[in-house]
Short mmCIF file of C-alpha atoms (C1' of nucleotides) in Angstrom, two decimals:
data_model
loop_
_atom_site.label_atom_id
_atom_site.label_comp_id
_atom_site.label_asym_id
_atom_site.label_seq_id
_atom_site.Cartn_x
_atom_site.Cartn_y
_atom_site.Cartn_z
CA MET S 1 -0.42 -0.05 4.29
CA PRO S 2 1.70 -1.22 1.56
CA GLU S 3 2.54 0.85 -1.45
CA LEU S 4 4.44 -0.35 -4.47
CA PRO S 5 7.79 -0.89 -2.66
CA GLU S 6 6.20 -2.88 0.15
CA VAL S 7 4.18 -5.07 -2.22
CA GLU S 8 7.27 -5.55 -4.38
CA THR S 9 9.23 -6.62 -1.29
CA ILE S 10 6.59 -9.18 -0.41
CA TYR S 11 6.44 -10.36 -4.02
CA LEU S 12 10.21 -10.93 -4.12
CA GLY S 13 10.06 -12.87 -0.87
CA LEU S 14 7.08 -15.02 -1.83
CA GLN S 15 8.62 -15.86 -5.15
CA LYS S 16 11.57 -17.44 -3.37
CA ARG S 17 9.30 -19.40 -1.07
CA ILE S 18 6.13 -20.69 -2.64
CA ILE S 19 6.77 -21.42 -6.33
CA GLY S 20 6.09 -25.11 -6.97
CA LEU S 21 4.35 -25.76 -3.65
CA GLU S 22 0.93 -27.38 -3.67
CA ILE S 23 -1.95 -26.04 -1.61
CA LYS S 24 -3.10 -28.81 0.68
CA ASN S 25 -5.68 -26.85 2.61
CA ILE S 26 -6.98 -23.35 3.17
CA LYS S 27 -8.60 -22.00 6.33
CA LEU S 28 -10.81 -18.93 6.39
CA LEU S 29 -10.68 -17.51 9.90
CA GLN S 30 -12.42 -14.36 8.62
CA PRO S 31 -14.65 -15.32 5.68
CA LYS S 32 -15.15 -11.69 4.63
CA SER S 33 -11.47 -11.42 3.74
CA PHE S 34 -11.81 -14.08 1.04
CA ILE S 35 -13.89 -13.64 -2.10
CA GLY S 36 -14.77 -16.71 -4.16
CA ASP S 37 -14.74 -20.43 -3.52
CA SER S 38 -11.73 -21.41 -1.45
CA LYS S 39 -12.31 -25.12 -2.07
CA LEU S 40 -11.20 -24.59 -5.67
CA LEU S 41 -7.65 -24.07 -4.43
CA LYS S 42 -7.11 -27.51 -2.91
CA GLY S 43 -4.48 -29.52 -4.72
CA LYS S 44 -3.40 -26.60 -6.91
CA LYS S 45 0.24 -25.87 -7.50
CA VAL S 46 1.76 -22.37 -7.35
CA LEU S 47 3.10 -21.54 -10.81
CA LYS S 48 3.93 -17.87 -10.61
CA VAL S 49 3.83 -14.84 -8.33
CA TRP S 50 3.56 -11.31 -9.70
CA ARG S 51 2.75 -7.72 -8.78
CA ARG S 52 0.74 -5.02 -10.55
CA ALA S 53 0.47 -1.67 -8.75
CA LYS S 54 -0.33 -2.55 -5.12
CA ILE S 55 -1.91 -5.87 -6.05
CA LEU S 56 -0.22 -9.24 -5.70
CA GLY S 57 -1.08 -12.09 -8.03
CA ILE S 58 -0.53 -15.79 -7.45
CA ASP S 59 -1.08 -18.01 -10.48
CA LEU S 60 -2.18 -21.60 -9.82
CA ASP S 61 -3.11 -24.21 -12.40
CA GLY S 62 -6.23 -22.75 -14.01
CA LEU S 63 -6.79 -20.13 -11.31
CA THR S 64 -5.37 -16.86 -10.11
CA LEU S 65 -5.43 -15.30 -6.67
CA LEU S 66 -5.47 -11.52 -6.42
CA ILE S 67 -4.45 -10.05 -3.08
CA HIS S 68 -4.79 -6.48 -1.85
CA LEU S 69 -3.31 -5.71 1.55
CA LYS S 70 -4.89 -2.26 1.90
CA MET S 71 -3.80 -0.54 5.14
CA SER S 72 -2.74 -3.31 7.50
CA GLY S 73 -2.45 -6.56 5.55
CA GLN S 74 0.51 -8.91 5.89
CA LEU S 75 1.45 -12.04 3.97
CA VAL S 76 3.91 -14.07 5.96
CA PHE S 77 5.42 -17.38 4.96
CA GLN S 78 6.39 -19.81 7.65
CA GLY S 79 8.36 -22.90 6.81
CA LYS S 80 11.18 -24.82 8.44
CA GLU S 81 13.49 -21.99 7.34
CA ASN S 82 11.88 -19.61 9.82
CA PHE S 83 12.78 -21.84 12.73
CA VAL S 84 16.17 -21.86 14.40
CA GLY S 85 16.63 -24.53 17.07
CA GLY S 86 12.87 -25.08 17.20
CA HIS S 87 12.07 -21.39 17.81
CA PRO S 88 10.28 -19.21 15.29
CA THR S 89 12.28 -16.23 14.01
CA LEU S 90 9.10 -14.24 13.49
CA ASP S 91 9.41 -12.31 16.74
CA MET S 92 8.27 -9.12 15.00
CA ILE S 93 4.72 -10.49 14.84
CA GLY S 94 4.61 -13.42 17.21
CA PRO S 95 3.36 -16.93 16.65
CA MET S 96 0.65 -17.47 14.02
CA PRO S 97 -2.17 -17.91 13.54
CA HIS S 98 -3.15 -15.12 15.93
CA LYS S 99 -6.01 -12.72 16.58
CA HIS S 100 -5.55 -10.89 13.28
CA THR S 101 -4.92 -13.90 11.04
CA ARG S 102 -7.70 -13.98 8.44
CA VAL S 103 -6.65 -16.69 5.99
CA VAL S 104 -4.18 -19.59 6.28
CA PHE S 105 -2.77 -21.53 3.34
CA GLU S 106 -1.26 -24.88 4.19
CA PHE S 107 1.16 -26.37 1.67
CA ASN S 108 1.99 -29.99 0.98
CA ASN S 109 5.45 -29.72 2.56
CA GLY S 110 4.01 -28.56 5.89
CA SER S 111 4.77 -24.85 5.41
CA HIS S 112 2.14 -22.11 5.77
CA LEU S 113 1.29 -18.74 4.32
CA TYR S 114 -0.61 -16.46 6.70
CA PHE S 115 -2.73 -13.49 5.70
CA ASN S 116 -2.96 -11.20 8.71
CA ASP S 117 -5.00 -8.01 8.54
CA LEU S 118 -5.82 -6.06 11.67
CA ARG S 119 -8.19 -3.58 10.04
CA ARG S 120 -9.82 -6.12 7.70
CA PHE S 121 -9.78 -3.81 4.68
CA GLY S 122 -7.65 -6.23 2.66
CA TRP S 123 -8.91 -9.11 0.56
CA ILE S 124 -7.99 -12.20 -1.39
CA LYS S 125 -9.98 -13.02 -4.55
CA VAL S 126 -10.02 -16.18 -6.64
CA ILE S 127 -10.60 -15.67 -10.33
CA GLY S 128 -10.16 -17.76 -13.43
CA ASN S 129 -6.83 -16.99 -15.03
CA SER S 130 -7.92 -16.00 -18.49
CA LYS S 131 -5.78 -13.05 -19.54
CA LEU S 132 -8.86 -11.13 -20.57
CA LYS S 133 -10.50 -11.33 -17.20
CA ILE S 134 -7.36 -10.27 -15.36
CA GLU S 135 -6.75 -7.38 -17.74
CA LYS S 136 -10.31 -6.26 -17.21
CA LEU S 137 -9.84 -6.27 -13.43
CA LEU S 138 -6.53 -4.42 -13.58
CA GLY S 139 -7.23 -2.39 -16.70
CA ASN S 140 -8.03 0.89 -14.98
CA LEU S 141 -4.65 1.13 -13.35
CA GLY S 142 -2.19 3.71 -14.57
CA PRO S 143 1.35 2.94 -15.75
CA GLU S 144 3.87 1.05 -13.65
CA PRO S 145 6.31 3.77 -12.58
CA LEU S 146 9.39 1.53 -12.61
CA GLU S 147 8.83 0.21 -16.13
CA LYS S 148 10.73 1.70 -19.07
CA ASP S 149 7.57 2.87 -20.81
CA PHE S 150 6.78 5.27 -17.94
CA THR S 151 8.04 8.55 -19.40
CA TRP S 152 7.81 12.08 -18.04
CA GLN S 153 5.49 12.96 -20.92
CA ILE S 154 3.05 10.21 -19.94
CA LEU S 155 3.21 11.40 -16.36
CA ARG S 156 2.48 14.95 -17.54
CA THR S 157 -0.48 13.89 -19.68
CA ASN S 158 -2.04 11.82 -16.90
CA LEU S 159 -1.45 14.41 -14.18
CA LEU S 160 -2.95 17.16 -16.33
CA ARG S 161 -6.32 15.46 -16.24
CA HIS S 162 -6.55 17.11 -12.81
CA ARG S 163 -5.13 20.59 -13.40
CA ASN S 164 -6.78 22.23 -10.42
CA MET S 165 -5.67 19.78 -7.78
CA PRO S 166 -2.52 19.78 -5.65
CA VAL S 167 0.16 17.64 -7.24
CA LYS S 168 0.67 15.45 -4.18
CA VAL S 169 -3.02 14.58 -4.12
CA VAL S 170 -3.03 13.56 -7.78
CA LEU S 171 0.00 11.29 -7.28
CA LEU S 172 -2.27 9.14 -5.11
CA ASP S 173 -4.66 8.55 -8.02
CA GLN S 174 -3.95 5.01 -9.23
CA LYS S 175 -5.22 5.84 -12.72
CA VAL S 176 -2.59 8.55 -13.13
CA VAL S 177 0.34 6.40 -12.04
CA SER S 178 -0.04 3.19 -10.11
CA GLY S 179 1.57 2.10 -6.88
CA ILE S 180 2.22 5.43 -5.16
CA GLY S 181 0.64 5.92 -1.75
CA ASN S 182 0.84 8.47 1.01
CA ILE S 183 4.47 7.92 2.02
CA TYR S 184 6.06 7.94 -1.41
CA ALA S 185 3.87 10.80 -2.68
CA SER S 186 5.41 13.12 -0.08
CA GLU S 187 8.88 11.75 -0.79
CA ALA S 188 8.52 12.16 -4.56
CA CYS S 189 7.56 15.82 -4.13
CA PHE S 190 10.58 16.37 -1.92
CA ASN S 191 12.90 14.70 -4.43
CA ALA S 192 11.49 16.99 -7.11
CA LYS S 193 11.88 20.07 -4.86
CA LEU S 194 8.21 20.70 -5.45
CA ASP S 195 5.62 22.23 -3.13
CA PRO S 196 3.08 19.42 -2.65
CA ARG S 197 0.23 21.97 -2.72
CA LYS S 198 1.10 23.29 -6.17
CA LYS S 199 -1.72 22.90 -8.69
CA VAL S 200 -0.86 20.42 -11.42
CA GLY S 201 -1.87 22.90 -14.12
CA ASN S 202 0.88 25.27 -12.99
CA LEU S 203 3.82 22.85 -13.23
CA THR S 204 6.50 23.58 -15.81
CA ASP S 205 7.93 20.87 -18.04
CA GLY S 206 11.09 21.08 -15.98
CA GLN S 207 9.04 20.27 -12.89
CA PHE S 208 7.26 17.35 -14.58
CA LYS S 209 10.69 15.93 -15.46
CA LYS S 210 11.98 16.34 -11.92
CA LEU S 211 8.82 14.79 -10.52
CA HIS S 212 9.18 11.83 -12.86
CA LYS S 213 12.71 11.26 -11.58
CA GLY S 214 11.63 11.93 -8.02
CA ILE S 215 8.94 9.27 -8.16
CA ILE S 216 11.35 6.67 -9.51
CA LYS S 217 13.96 7.53 -6.88
CA ALA S 218 11.50 7.38 -3.99
CA LEU S 219 10.07 4.02 -5.06
CA SER S 220 13.47 2.50 -5.87
CA ASP S 221 14.85 3.60 -2.51
CA GLY S 222 11.76 2.11 -0.89
CA ILE S 223 12.50 -1.24 -2.48
CA ARG S 224 16.21 -0.99 -1.71
CA TYR S 225 15.51 -0.63 2.01
CA GLY S 226 12.88 -3.35 2.11
CA GLY S 227 9.84 -1.06 2.31
CA SER S 228 8.47 1.22 5.05
CA THR S 229 7.33 -0.03 8.41
CA ARG S 230 5.19 2.55 10.15
CA ALA S 231 3.08 0.16 12.17
CA HIS S 232 2.20 -3.06 10.41
CA PHE S 233 4.34 -3.75 7.38
CA VAL S 234 6.47 -6.88 7.35
CA ASP S 235 7.90 -8.77 4.41
CA ALA S 236 7.18 -12.37 3.49
CA GLU S 237 9.64 -13.48 6.19
CA GLY S 238 7.98 -11.39 8.88
CA GLN S 239 10.78 -8.79 8.92
CA LYS S 240 10.28 -5.02 8.92
CA GLY S 241 11.49 -2.58 6.27
CA TYR S 242 13.86 0.34 6.85
CA PHE S 243 12.99 2.96 4.25
CA LEU S 244 11.62 5.37 6.87
CA ASP S 245 15.12 5.68 8.32
CA TYR S 246 16.14 7.11 4.96
CA ALA S 247 12.99 9.12 4.17
CA PHE S 248 13.51 12.87 3.75
CA VAL S 249 10.11 14.06 4.92
CA TYR S 250 7.50 11.38 5.68
CA GLY S 251 6.94 11.05 9.42
CA ARG S 252 9.63 13.71 10.13
CA ASP S 253 7.27 16.39 11.40
CA LYS S 254 9.25 19.11 13.29
CA LYS S 255 12.56 17.37 12.61
CA PRO S 256 15.34 19.10 10.66
CA CYS S 257 15.41 18.65 6.91
CA LYS S 258 18.27 16.33 5.95
CA LYS S 259 19.25 18.72 3.14
CA CYS S 260 18.88 22.21 4.59
CA GLY S 261 18.18 21.88 8.31
CA SER S 262 14.91 23.78 8.45
CA LEU S 263 12.03 22.03 10.18
CA ILE S 264 9.82 19.62 8.24
CA GLU S 265 6.15 20.58 8.33
CA LYS S 266 3.07 18.42 8.40
CA ILE S 267 -0.08 19.63 6.71
CA GLN S 268 -3.37 18.01 5.67
CA LEU S 269 -4.22 17.71 1.98
CA VAL S 270 -7.67 16.26 1.25
CA GLY S 271 -7.62 14.77 4.71
CA ARG S 272 -4.27 13.03 4.45
CA GLY S 273 -1.08 13.87 6.28
CA THR S 274 1.49 15.48 3.98
CA TYR S 275 5.07 16.21 4.95
CA TRP S 276 7.34 18.73 3.27
CA CYS S 277 10.25 21.11 3.65
CA LYS S 278 9.18 24.69 3.13
CA SER S 279 12.61 25.87 2.11
CA CYS S 280 13.64 23.01 -0.22
CA GLN S 281 10.28 22.64 -1.96
CA LYS S 282 9.03 25.55 -4.08
CA LYS S 283 5.98 26.52 -6.10
"C1'" DT N 1 -14.96 15.94 -7.06
"C1'" DG N 2 -15.96 15.32 -2.15
"C1'" DC N 3 -17.83 12.65 1.53
"C1'" DC N 4 -18.72 8.46 3.93
"C1'" DC N 5 -17.64 3.94 4.71
"C1'" DC N 6 -15.17 -0.39 5.48
"C1'" DC N 7 -12.21 -1.75 10.64
"C1'" DT N 8 -9.02 -1.75 14.84
"C1'" DG N 9 -5.72 0.24 17.79
"C1'" DC N 10 -2.87 3.71 19.62
"C1'" DA N 11 -1.14 8.43 20.81
"C1'" DG N 12 -2.33 12.73 22.63
"C1'" DC Q 1 -12.43 10.86 24.59
"C1'" DT Q 2 -11.00 12.47 19.59
"C1'" DG Q 3 -8.31 12.05 15.72
"C1'" DC Q 4 -5.29 9.70 12.99
"C1'" DA Q 5 -3.09 5.60 10.46
"C1'" DG Q 6 1.09 2.55 3.88
"C1'" DG Q 7 -6.11 2.28 0.65
"C1'" DG Q 8 -9.79 2.68 -2.17
"C1'" DG Q 9 -14.92 1.72 -3.50
"C1'" DG Q 10 -19.58 3.67 -3.78
"C1'" DC Q 11 -22.41 7.32 -3.67
"C1'" DA Q 12 -24.55 12.10 -4.64
#
DNA sequence: TGCCCCCTGCAG
DNA sequence: CTGCAGGGGGCA
């Protein structure tokens, strides 16, 4: 599910909640979702939370957890704060653990972090926290699109490794630029007024520049509105995100374009739904 | 580079 | 029932 804005939203929420807490116990309700020795985590304190691309990192003393939520993963924190008058405020997802809860972290102050994942594509990995090892695991990822060093020229160079493919398809390649998924790829093309089917090799420099801006706008808006909830996404507090209310094309099949009024179309590109406005977006 | 696979659930 | 859903790894 989550793309960069959703993972960023969870990261921001977790950071407020779990820094300094000590892991008292960990329960694996679905052993396949957890890679490594979970016993190593007992008694460890949470030092830092971070995000790289669509991956969340949690640094403990001497260890790091890497978490990928894939299509349907959720990481929800539940502490006293989520209860008002004895009732949980997590009505979006109901009481936990539940049917789709795969891993439960219990902290020393009685709070819990739940990893729910309906489709079971997601995972949590324990690794040693040597910088080298982490860099090796994350080393293939392309640039972070919201960092200053992500320039339109870098975007151009990386995209041009796939000159014969449709631009929207290449935006999904995590080695080209990291963190973009199916929602924000369509949105970025709309922002850039670019036909998602256009072959990368045929883009002009002007279009690479617009696409660079369009990517940053789509992802920043995603974060601003707390991410996109299509079906499963919730933040670390169990609340949904509202970006899709502000999206220009994603999920707006047959609805009027917010800029020009013509109907948004849905097509398939390499098997994935792609939304675009035929009159705003040109070759 | 393209296809299949990992899973479950829901809409048509 | 079929096809589709915020992802991506492994294989030819």
